[in-house]
Amino acid sequence: MFGKIPTVLRSEELIDKMFRRAKKVEVGYSKNRLAMEKNLSIAKIYTARDVAVSTLQKYVDSFPYINKLHPFYRTLLDLLMDKNMYKKSLASLNWASQRIDGFASKYASKIKGAGKVEEVLKFRKEFYGRAASILKDISKELKYLNQARDIIRKLPIVDVNIPTIVIAGYPNVGKSALVEKLSSAKPEIASYPFTTKGITVGHMEIKGRRMQVIDTPGLLDRPLEKRNKIEKQAILALKYLANLIVFVLDPSETCGYKMEEQLKLLEEIKKDFDVPILVVENKSDIFRGESENIKISAKTGEGLDSLINSISKILSEN
Ligand SMILES: Nc1nc2c(ncn2[C@@H]2O[C@H](COP(=O)(O)OP(=O)(O)OP(=O)(O)O)[C@@H](O)[C@H]2O)c(=O)[nH]1
Ligand SMILES: [Mg+2]
């Protein structure tokens, strides 16, 4: 999904790196002092340029294009960072890299045409000054991109290319128990913006088709109307991920929430999410209601086959 993004150096660090490498450059001895100084200075300039250009290009290439991202990630990044500043920063890095490249060629040819050693040294120094000042000009942008890197690294890692089942329902109704029962391996926790609990991602296979089951504690477990605007948008981003929402009810009410409250949350989610919703009643080992909903027990495994059949049917229709 996202490649690994390297740490973004501060401009002073990048300038240091550039000069350190240029300083190490050596050329073969020549009796002609002027020719030797020319070779050396040009080699140093090209080394400095290579360091700057390759570092900046590496940054530009490793950050994702927000507009090309899956809408799930695009929505989250829109909430978490200033998209214009992000784009502008990447464009500035490109600009800086081209400017330094241009100056390197320009000063190399000035040096080639120089008649005296002093002139050669003066041009070399001038190039260094220009390159350093270009890098100083993008210090704000480099800093910003380093922050953006931290934000991107904390995005939940999910597979946007396989069918995804999102589990919703009040706390303690048995969501985690269900995800665990459905998953072929131990579900993993991924961080999620605006909630400390993160989301739990498990995988399962139905008729040879790999899918993802996601538990959303702290997100789809209480009324959305009580959230602030940003939290609400972060939660709504899940609609881009979900091919199906399995809403878990606990008619035994041992979860501590009345069915009336639970059904109200269900209605709200139906209203806000334009995604098929499958309603299941859990804890059938201790309580069975009269409704038509699928009845399961995440504890004993009862009813899971019928749940899996319904999931498979809905996903193949959508
Ligand atoms: N009897 C019975 N207990 C269950 C069943 N499923 C879950 N439980 C119990 O209900 C409690 C809550 O289950 P969890 O799976 O943690 O519920 P959750 O919805 O993930 O809760 P949060 O993560 O707090 O939102 C636990 O004590 C489970 O053992 C079930 O089918 N039958
Ligand atoms: Mg849980």
PDB file of C-alpha atoms in Angstrom, residues 43-262:
ATOM      1  CA  ALA A  43      33.935  16.516  -8.975  1.00  0.00           C
ATOM      2  CA  LYS A  44      33.026  18.101  -5.627  1.00  0.00           C
ATOM      3  CA  ILE A  45      30.188  20.087  -7.149  1.00  0.00           C
ATOM      4  CA  TYR A  46      28.768  17.008  -8.830  1.00  0.00           C
ATOM      5  CA  THR A  47      29.013  15.012  -5.633  1.00  0.00           C
ATOM      6  CA  ALA A  48      27.218  17.725  -3.661  1.00  0.00           C
ATOM      7  CA  ARG A  49      24.556  17.877  -6.363  1.00  0.00           C
ATOM      8  CA  ASP A  50      24.111  14.096  -6.380  1.00  0.00           C
ATOM      9  CA  VAL A  51      23.623  14.013  -2.627  1.00  0.00           C
ATOM     10  CA  ALA A  52      21.033  16.799  -2.675  1.00  0.00           C
ATOM     11  CA  VAL A  53      19.169  15.657  -5.772  1.00  0.00           C
ATOM     12  CA  SER A  54      19.033  11.988  -4.862  1.00  0.00           C
ATOM     13  CA  THR A  55      17.912  12.706  -1.311  1.00  0.00           C
ATOM     14  CA  LEU A  56      15.186  15.106  -2.399  1.00  0.00           C
ATOM     15  CA  GLN A  57      14.017  12.790  -5.178  1.00  0.00           C
ATOM     16  CA  LYS A  58      13.889   9.887  -2.753  1.00  0.00           C
ATOM     17  CA  TYR A  59      11.530  11.922  -0.568  1.00  0.00           C
ATOM     18  CA  VAL A  60       9.349  13.007  -3.470  1.00  0.00           C
ATOM     19  CA  ASP A  61       9.071   9.441  -4.736  1.00  0.00           C
ATOM     20  CA  SER A  62       8.300   7.858  -1.382  1.00  0.00           C
ATOM     21  CA  PHE A  63       5.394  10.073  -0.322  1.00  0.00           C
ATOM     22  CA  PRO A  64       2.039   8.976  -1.730  1.00  0.00           C
ATOM     23  CA  TYR A  65      -0.050  11.088  -4.088  1.00  0.00           C
ATOM     24  CA  ILE A  66      -3.116  11.760  -1.976  1.00  0.00           C
ATOM     25  CA  ASN A  67      -5.396  11.964  -4.992  1.00  0.00           C
ATOM     26  CA  LYS A  68      -4.377   8.530  -6.141  1.00  0.00           C
ATOM     27  CA  LEU A  69      -5.025   6.885  -2.789  1.00  0.00           C
ATOM     28  CA  HIS A  70      -8.002   4.705  -2.003  1.00  0.00           C
ATOM     29  CA  PRO A  71     -10.887   6.919  -0.732  1.00  0.00           C
ATOM     30  CA  PHE A  72     -10.577   5.361   2.716  1.00  0.00           C
ATOM     31  CA  TYR A  73      -7.030   6.652   3.128  1.00  0.00           C
ATOM     32  CA  ARG A  74      -7.706   9.861   1.239  1.00  0.00           C
ATOM     33  CA  THR A  75     -10.516  10.728   3.637  1.00  0.00           C
ATOM     34  CA  LEU A  76      -8.393  10.047   6.701  1.00  0.00           C
ATOM     35  CA  LEU A  77      -5.438  12.041   5.386  1.00  0.00           C
ATOM     36  CA  ASP A  78      -7.736  14.925   4.523  1.00  0.00           C
ATOM     37  CA  LEU A  79      -8.726  15.041   8.171  1.00  0.00           C
ATOM     38  CA  LEU A  80      -5.237  14.609   9.542  1.00  0.00           C
ATOM     39  CA  MET A  81      -3.212  17.008   7.480  1.00  0.00           C
ATOM     40  CA  ASP A  82      -3.249  20.105   5.365  1.00  0.00           C
ATOM     41  CA  LYS A  83      -3.401  18.707   1.860  1.00  0.00           C
ATOM     42  CA  ASN A  84      -2.316  21.938   0.209  1.00  0.00           C
ATOM     43  CA  MET A  85       0.724  22.293   2.407  1.00  0.00           C
ATOM     44  CA  TYR A  86       1.577  18.675   1.674  1.00  0.00           C
ATOM     45  CA  LYS A  87       1.356  19.125  -2.089  1.00  0.00           C
ATOM     46  CA  LYS A  88       3.156  22.429  -1.963  1.00  0.00           C
ATOM     47  CA  SER A  89       5.976  20.895   0.087  1.00  0.00           C
ATOM     48  CA  LEU A  90       6.528  18.074  -2.374  1.00  0.00           C
ATOM     49  CA  ALA A  91       6.495  20.547  -5.258  1.00  0.00           C
ATOM     50  CA  SER A  92       9.087  22.688  -3.444  1.00  0.00           C
ATOM     51  CA  LEU A  93      11.383  19.726  -3.045  1.00  0.00           C
ATOM     52  CA  ASN A  94      11.145  19.081  -6.745  1.00  0.00           C
ATOM     53  CA  TRP A  95      11.866  22.700  -7.458  1.00  0.00           C
ATOM     54  CA  ALA A  96      14.893  22.723  -5.145  1.00  0.00           C
ATOM     55  CA  SER A  97      16.281  19.591  -6.691  1.00  0.00           C
ATOM     56  CA  GLN A  98      16.010  21.034 -10.207  1.00  0.00           C
ATOM     57  CA  ARG A  99      17.562  24.329  -9.161  1.00  0.00           C
ATOM     58  CA  ILE A 100      20.554  22.638  -7.569  1.00  0.00           C
ATOM     59  CA  ASP A 101      20.995  20.441 -10.621  1.00  0.00           C
ATOM     60  CA  GLY A 102      20.874  23.516 -12.863  1.00  0.00           C
ATOM     61  CA  PHE A 103      23.424  25.421 -10.789  1.00  0.00           C
ATOM     62  CA  ALA A 104      25.763  22.425 -10.735  1.00  0.00           C
ATOM     63  CA  SER A 105      25.887  22.359 -14.535  1.00  0.00           C
ATOM     64  CA  LYS A 106      26.216  26.107 -14.763  1.00  0.00           C
ATOM     65  CA  TYR A 107      29.106  26.321 -12.284  1.00  0.00           C
ATOM     66  CA  ALA A 108      30.855  23.297 -13.743  1.00  0.00           C
ATOM     67  CA  SER A 109      30.983  25.038 -17.100  1.00  0.00           C
ATOM     68  CA  LYS A 110      32.120  28.306 -15.527  1.00  0.00           C
ATOM     69  CA  ILE A 111      34.941  26.388 -13.879  1.00  0.00           C
ATOM     70  CA  LYS A 112      35.893  24.722 -17.152  1.00  0.00           C
ATOM     71  CA  GLY A 113      36.328  28.145 -18.702  1.00  0.00           C
ATOM     72  CA  ALA A 114      38.230  29.660 -15.767  1.00  0.00           C
ATOM     73  CA  GLY A 115      41.768  30.960 -16.343  1.00  0.00           C
ATOM     74  CA  LYS A 116      43.053  30.997 -12.758  1.00  0.00           C
ATOM     75  CA  VAL A 117      42.966  28.753  -9.705  1.00  0.00           C
ATOM     76  CA  GLU A 118      41.453  31.585  -7.632  1.00  0.00           C
ATOM     77  CA  GLU A 119      38.574  31.815 -10.066  1.00  0.00           C
ATOM     78  CA  VAL A 120      37.967  28.073  -9.830  1.00  0.00           C
ATOM     79  CA  LEU A 121      37.827  28.247  -6.057  1.00  0.00           C
ATOM     80  CA  LYS A 122      35.562  31.276  -6.161  1.00  0.00           C
ATOM     81  CA  PHE A 123      33.066  29.503  -8.454  1.00  0.00           C
ATOM     82  CA  ARG A 124      33.104  26.392  -6.286  1.00  0.00           C
ATOM     83  CA  LYS A 125      32.366  28.460  -3.214  1.00  0.00           C
ATOM     84  CA  GLU A 126      29.623  30.289  -5.029  1.00  0.00           C
ATOM     85  CA  PHE A 127      27.973  27.027  -5.998  1.00  0.00           C
ATOM     86  CA  TYR A 128      28.101  25.816  -2.394  1.00  0.00           C
ATOM     87  CA  GLY A 129      26.472  29.028  -1.246  1.00  0.00           C
ATOM     88  CA  ARG A 130      23.679  28.756  -3.780  1.00  0.00           C
ATOM     89  CA  ALA A 131      22.985  25.106  -3.068  1.00  0.00           C
ATOM     90  CA  ALA A 132      22.901  25.721   0.683  1.00  0.00           C
ATOM     91  CA  SER A 133      20.589  28.668   0.311  1.00  0.00           C
ATOM     92  CA  ILE A 134      18.174  26.691  -1.868  1.00  0.00           C
ATOM     93  CA  LEU A 135      18.051  24.006   0.795  1.00  0.00           C
ATOM     94  CA  LYS A 136      17.494  26.623   3.488  1.00  0.00           C
ATOM     95  CA  ASP A 137      14.576  27.944   1.478  1.00  0.00           C
ATOM     96  CA  ILE A 138      12.779  24.620   1.817  1.00  0.00           C
ATOM     97  CA  SER A 139      13.390  24.118   5.529  1.00  0.00           C
ATOM     98  CA  LYS A 140       9.735  24.641   6.433  1.00  0.00           C
ATOM     99  CA  GLU A 141       8.651  22.170   3.771  1.00  0.00           C
ATOM    100  CA  LEU A 142      11.132  19.515   4.895  1.00  0.00           C
ATOM    101  CA  LYS A 143       9.931  19.881   8.458  1.00  0.00           C
ATOM    102  CA  TYR A 144       6.320  19.618   7.401  1.00  0.00           C
ATOM    103  CA  LEU A 145       6.971  16.466   5.397  1.00  0.00           C
ATOM    104  CA  ASN A 146       8.598  14.852   8.376  1.00  0.00           C
ATOM    105  CA  GLN A 147       5.392  15.474  10.323  1.00  0.00           C
ATOM    106  CA  ALA A 148       3.351  14.135   7.421  1.00  0.00           C
ATOM    107  CA  ARG A 149       5.503  11.016   7.514  1.00  0.00           C
ATOM    108  CA  ASP A 150       4.539  10.406  11.140  1.00  0.00           C
ATOM    109  CA  ILE A 151       0.880  10.822  10.288  1.00  0.00           C
ATOM    110  CA  ILE A 152       1.046   8.453   7.327  1.00  0.00           C
ATOM    111  CA  ARG A 153       2.916   5.857   9.348  1.00  0.00           C
ATOM    112  CA  LYS A 154       0.116   5.769  11.905  1.00  0.00           C
ATOM    113  CA  LEU A 155      -2.621   5.084   9.379  1.00  0.00           C
ATOM    114  CA  PRO A 156      -4.262   1.706   9.869  1.00  0.00           C
ATOM    115  CA  ILE A 157      -2.790  -0.937   7.621  1.00  0.00           C
ATOM    116  CA  VAL A 158      -5.624  -2.701   5.881  1.00  0.00           C
ATOM    117  CA  ASP A 159      -6.006  -4.383   2.526  1.00  0.00           C
ATOM    118  CA  VAL A 160      -8.232  -2.177   0.372  1.00  0.00           C
ATOM    119  CA  ASN A 161      -8.346  -4.755  -2.396  1.00  0.00           C
ATOM    120  CA  ILE A 162     -10.237  -7.569  -0.717  1.00  0.00           C
ATOM    121  CA  PRO A 163     -13.852  -7.709   0.495  1.00  0.00           C
ATOM    122  CA  THR A 164     -14.127  -6.218   3.967  1.00  0.00           C
ATOM    123  CA  ILE A 165     -16.629  -6.958   6.691  1.00  0.00           C
ATOM    124  CA  VAL A 166     -16.861  -4.333   9.409  1.00  0.00           C
ATOM    125  CA  ILE A 167     -18.271  -5.390  12.765  1.00  0.00           C
ATOM    126  CA  ALA A 168     -20.376  -2.858  14.663  1.00  0.00           C
ATOM    127  CA  GLY A 169     -22.409  -2.891  17.851  1.00  0.00           C
ATOM    128  CA  TYR A 170     -22.393  -1.634  21.433  1.00  0.00           C
ATOM    129  CA  PRO A 171     -19.527  -2.516  23.793  1.00  0.00           C
ATOM    130  CA  ASN A 172     -19.591  -6.031  25.278  1.00  0.00           C
ATOM    131  CA  VAL A 173     -22.034  -7.465  22.775  1.00  0.00           C
ATOM    132  CA  GLY A 174     -19.330  -9.879  21.593  1.00  0.00           C
ATOM    133  CA  LYS A 175     -17.719  -8.178  18.608  1.00  0.00           C
ATOM    134  CA  SER A 176     -14.169  -9.213  19.487  1.00  0.00           C
ATOM    135  CA  ALA A 177     -15.288 -12.738  20.272  1.00  0.00           C
ATOM    136  CA  LEU A 178     -16.955 -12.928  16.857  1.00  0.00           C
ATOM    137  CA  VAL A 179     -13.968 -11.568  14.938  1.00  0.00           C
ATOM    138  CA  GLU A 180     -11.747 -14.050  16.679  1.00  0.00           C
ATOM    139  CA  LYS A 181     -14.075 -16.949  15.840  1.00  0.00           C
ATOM    140  CA  LEU A 182     -14.281 -15.913  12.179  1.00  0.00           C
ATOM    141  CA  SER A 183     -10.566 -15.274  11.666  1.00  0.00           C
ATOM    142  CA  SER A 184      -8.237 -17.984  10.515  1.00  0.00           C
ATOM    143  CA  ALA A 185      -5.301 -16.483  12.437  1.00  0.00           C
ATOM    144  CA  LYS A 186      -5.052 -14.198  15.436  1.00  0.00           C
ATOM    145  CA  PRO A 187      -6.457 -10.779  14.498  1.00  0.00           C
ATOM    146  CA  GLU A 188      -4.020  -7.893  14.574  1.00  0.00           C
ATOM    147  CA  ILE A 189      -4.531  -4.456  16.037  1.00  0.00           C
ATOM    148  CA  ALA A 190      -3.958  -1.430  13.800  1.00  0.00           C
ATOM    149  CA  SER A 191      -3.987   2.166  15.004  1.00  0.00           C
ATOM    150  CA  TYR A 192      -6.869   4.361  13.898  1.00  0.00           C
ATOM    151  CA  PRO A 193      -7.001   8.158  13.980  1.00  0.00           C
ATOM    152  CA  PHE A 194      -9.010   9.716  16.812  1.00  0.00           C
ATOM    153  CA  THR A 195      -9.352   6.539  18.840  1.00  0.00           C
ATOM    154  CA  THR A 196      -6.853   5.022  21.216  1.00  0.00           C
ATOM    155  CA  LYS A 197      -8.334   1.557  20.892  1.00  0.00           C
ATOM    156  CA  GLY A 198      -7.430   1.070  17.245  1.00  0.00           C
ATOM    157  CA  ILE A 199      -9.156  -1.442  15.022  1.00  0.00           C
ATOM    158  CA  THR A 200      -8.700  -5.182  14.982  1.00  0.00           C
ATOM    159  CA  VAL A 201      -8.110  -6.795  11.630  1.00  0.00           C
ATOM    160  CA  GLY A 202      -8.632 -10.500  11.019  1.00  0.00           C
ATOM    161  CA  HIS A 203      -8.716 -12.568   7.859  1.00  0.00           C
ATOM    162  CA  MET A 204     -10.987 -15.356   6.735  1.00  0.00           C
ATOM    163  CA  GLU A 205     -11.648 -17.351   3.626  1.00  0.00           C
ATOM    164  CA  ILE A 206     -15.096 -18.086   2.264  1.00  0.00           C
ATOM    165  CA  LYS A 207     -15.268 -20.461  -0.694  1.00  0.00           C
ATOM    166  CA  GLY A 208     -11.635 -19.786  -1.484  1.00  0.00           C
ATOM    167  CA  ARG A 209     -12.099 -16.032  -1.388  1.00  0.00           C
ATOM    168  CA  ARG A 210      -9.925 -14.173   1.074  1.00  0.00           C
ATOM    169  CA  MET A 211     -11.602 -11.442   3.092  1.00  0.00           C
ATOM    170  CA  GLN A 212     -10.963  -9.126   5.936  1.00  0.00           C
ATOM    171  CA  VAL A 213     -12.978  -8.819   9.164  1.00  0.00           C
ATOM    172  CA  ILE A 214     -12.544  -5.613  11.110  1.00  0.00           C
ATOM    173  CA  ASP A 215     -13.630  -4.945  14.679  1.00  0.00           C
ATOM    174  CA  THR A 216     -14.147  -1.286  15.479  1.00  0.00           C
ATOM    175  CA  PRO A 217     -14.136  -0.707  19.237  1.00  0.00           C
ATOM    176  CA  GLY A 218     -14.589   2.934  20.109  1.00  0.00           C
ATOM    177  CA  LEU A 219     -15.853   3.741  16.613  1.00  0.00           C
ATOM    178  CA  LEU A 220     -19.090   2.034  15.664  1.00  0.00           C
ATOM    179  CA  ASP A 221     -20.105   1.230  19.225  1.00  0.00           C
ATOM    180  CA  ARG A 222     -22.055   4.291  20.279  1.00  0.00           C
ATOM    181  CA  PRO A 223     -24.209   6.948  18.690  1.00  0.00           C
ATOM    182  CA  LEU A 224     -22.482   9.047  16.086  1.00  0.00           C
ATOM    183  CA  GLU A 225     -24.508  12.090  17.007  1.00  0.00           C
ATOM    184  CA  LYS A 226     -22.434  12.456  20.176  1.00  0.00           C
ATOM    185  CA  ARG A 227     -19.169  12.822  18.271  1.00  0.00           C
ATOM    186  CA  ASN A 228     -17.511  15.978  17.161  1.00  0.00           C
ATOM    187  CA  LYS A 229     -17.371  16.662  13.456  1.00  0.00           C
ATOM    188  CA  ILE A 230     -13.850  15.395  12.858  1.00  0.00           C
ATOM    189  CA  GLU A 231     -14.376  12.198  14.834  1.00  0.00           C
ATOM    190  CA  LYS A 232     -17.547  11.598  12.913  1.00  0.00           C
ATOM    191  CA  GLN A 233     -15.768  11.950   9.576  1.00  0.00           C
ATOM    192  CA  ALA A 234     -13.007   9.612  10.716  1.00  0.00           C
ATOM    193  CA  ILE A 235     -15.661   7.036  11.554  1.00  0.00           C
ATOM    194  CA  LEU A 236     -17.546   7.581   8.327  1.00  0.00           C
ATOM    195  CA  ALA A 237     -14.336   6.826   6.409  1.00  0.00           C
ATOM    196  CA  LEU A 238     -15.067   3.195   7.274  1.00  0.00           C
ATOM    197  CA  LYS A 239     -17.824   3.213   4.683  1.00  0.00           C
ATOM    198  CA  TYR A 240     -15.194   3.300   1.947  1.00  0.00           C
ATOM    199  CA  LEU A 241     -13.667   0.188   3.358  1.00  0.00           C
ATOM    200  CA  ALA A 242     -16.739  -1.849   4.255  1.00  0.00           C
ATOM    201  CA  ASN A 243     -18.443  -4.055   1.691  1.00  0.00           C
ATOM    202  CA  LEU A 244     -20.692  -5.263   4.469  1.00  0.00           C
ATOM    203  CA  ILE A 245     -21.420  -4.240   8.042  1.00  0.00           C
ATOM    204  CA  VAL A 246     -22.312  -6.988  10.485  1.00  0.00           C
ATOM    205  CA  PHE A 247     -24.231  -5.348  13.289  1.00  0.00           C
ATOM    206  CA  VAL A 248     -24.099  -7.373  16.484  1.00  0.00           C
ATOM    207  CA  LEU A 249     -27.006  -7.193  18.927  1.00  0.00           C
ATOM    208  CA  ASP A 250     -27.002  -8.685  22.394  1.00  0.00           C
ATOM    209  CA  PRO A 251     -30.640  -9.450  23.181  1.00  0.00           C
ATOM    210  CA  SER A 252     -29.578 -10.919  26.535  1.00  0.00           C
ATOM    211  CA  GLU A 253     -28.646  -7.369  27.474  1.00  0.00           C
ATOM    212  CA  THR A 254     -25.816  -8.743  29.617  1.00  0.00           C
ATOM    213  CA  CYS A 255     -23.662  -6.235  27.753  1.00  0.00           C
ATOM    214  CA  GLY A 256     -25.308  -3.558  29.866  1.00  0.00           C
ATOM    215  CA  TYR A 257     -27.263  -1.849  27.078  1.00  0.00           C
ATOM    216  CA  LYS A 258     -30.998  -2.170  26.490  1.00  0.00           C
ATOM    217  CA  MET A 259     -32.142  -3.544  23.147  1.00  0.00           C
ATOM    218  CA  GLU A 260     -33.907  -0.262  22.541  1.00  0.00           C
ATOM    219  CA  GLU A 261     -30.586   1.607  22.701  1.00  0.00           C
ATOM    220  CA  GLN A 262     -28.850  -1.002  20.569  1.00  0.00           C
TER     221      GLN A 262
END
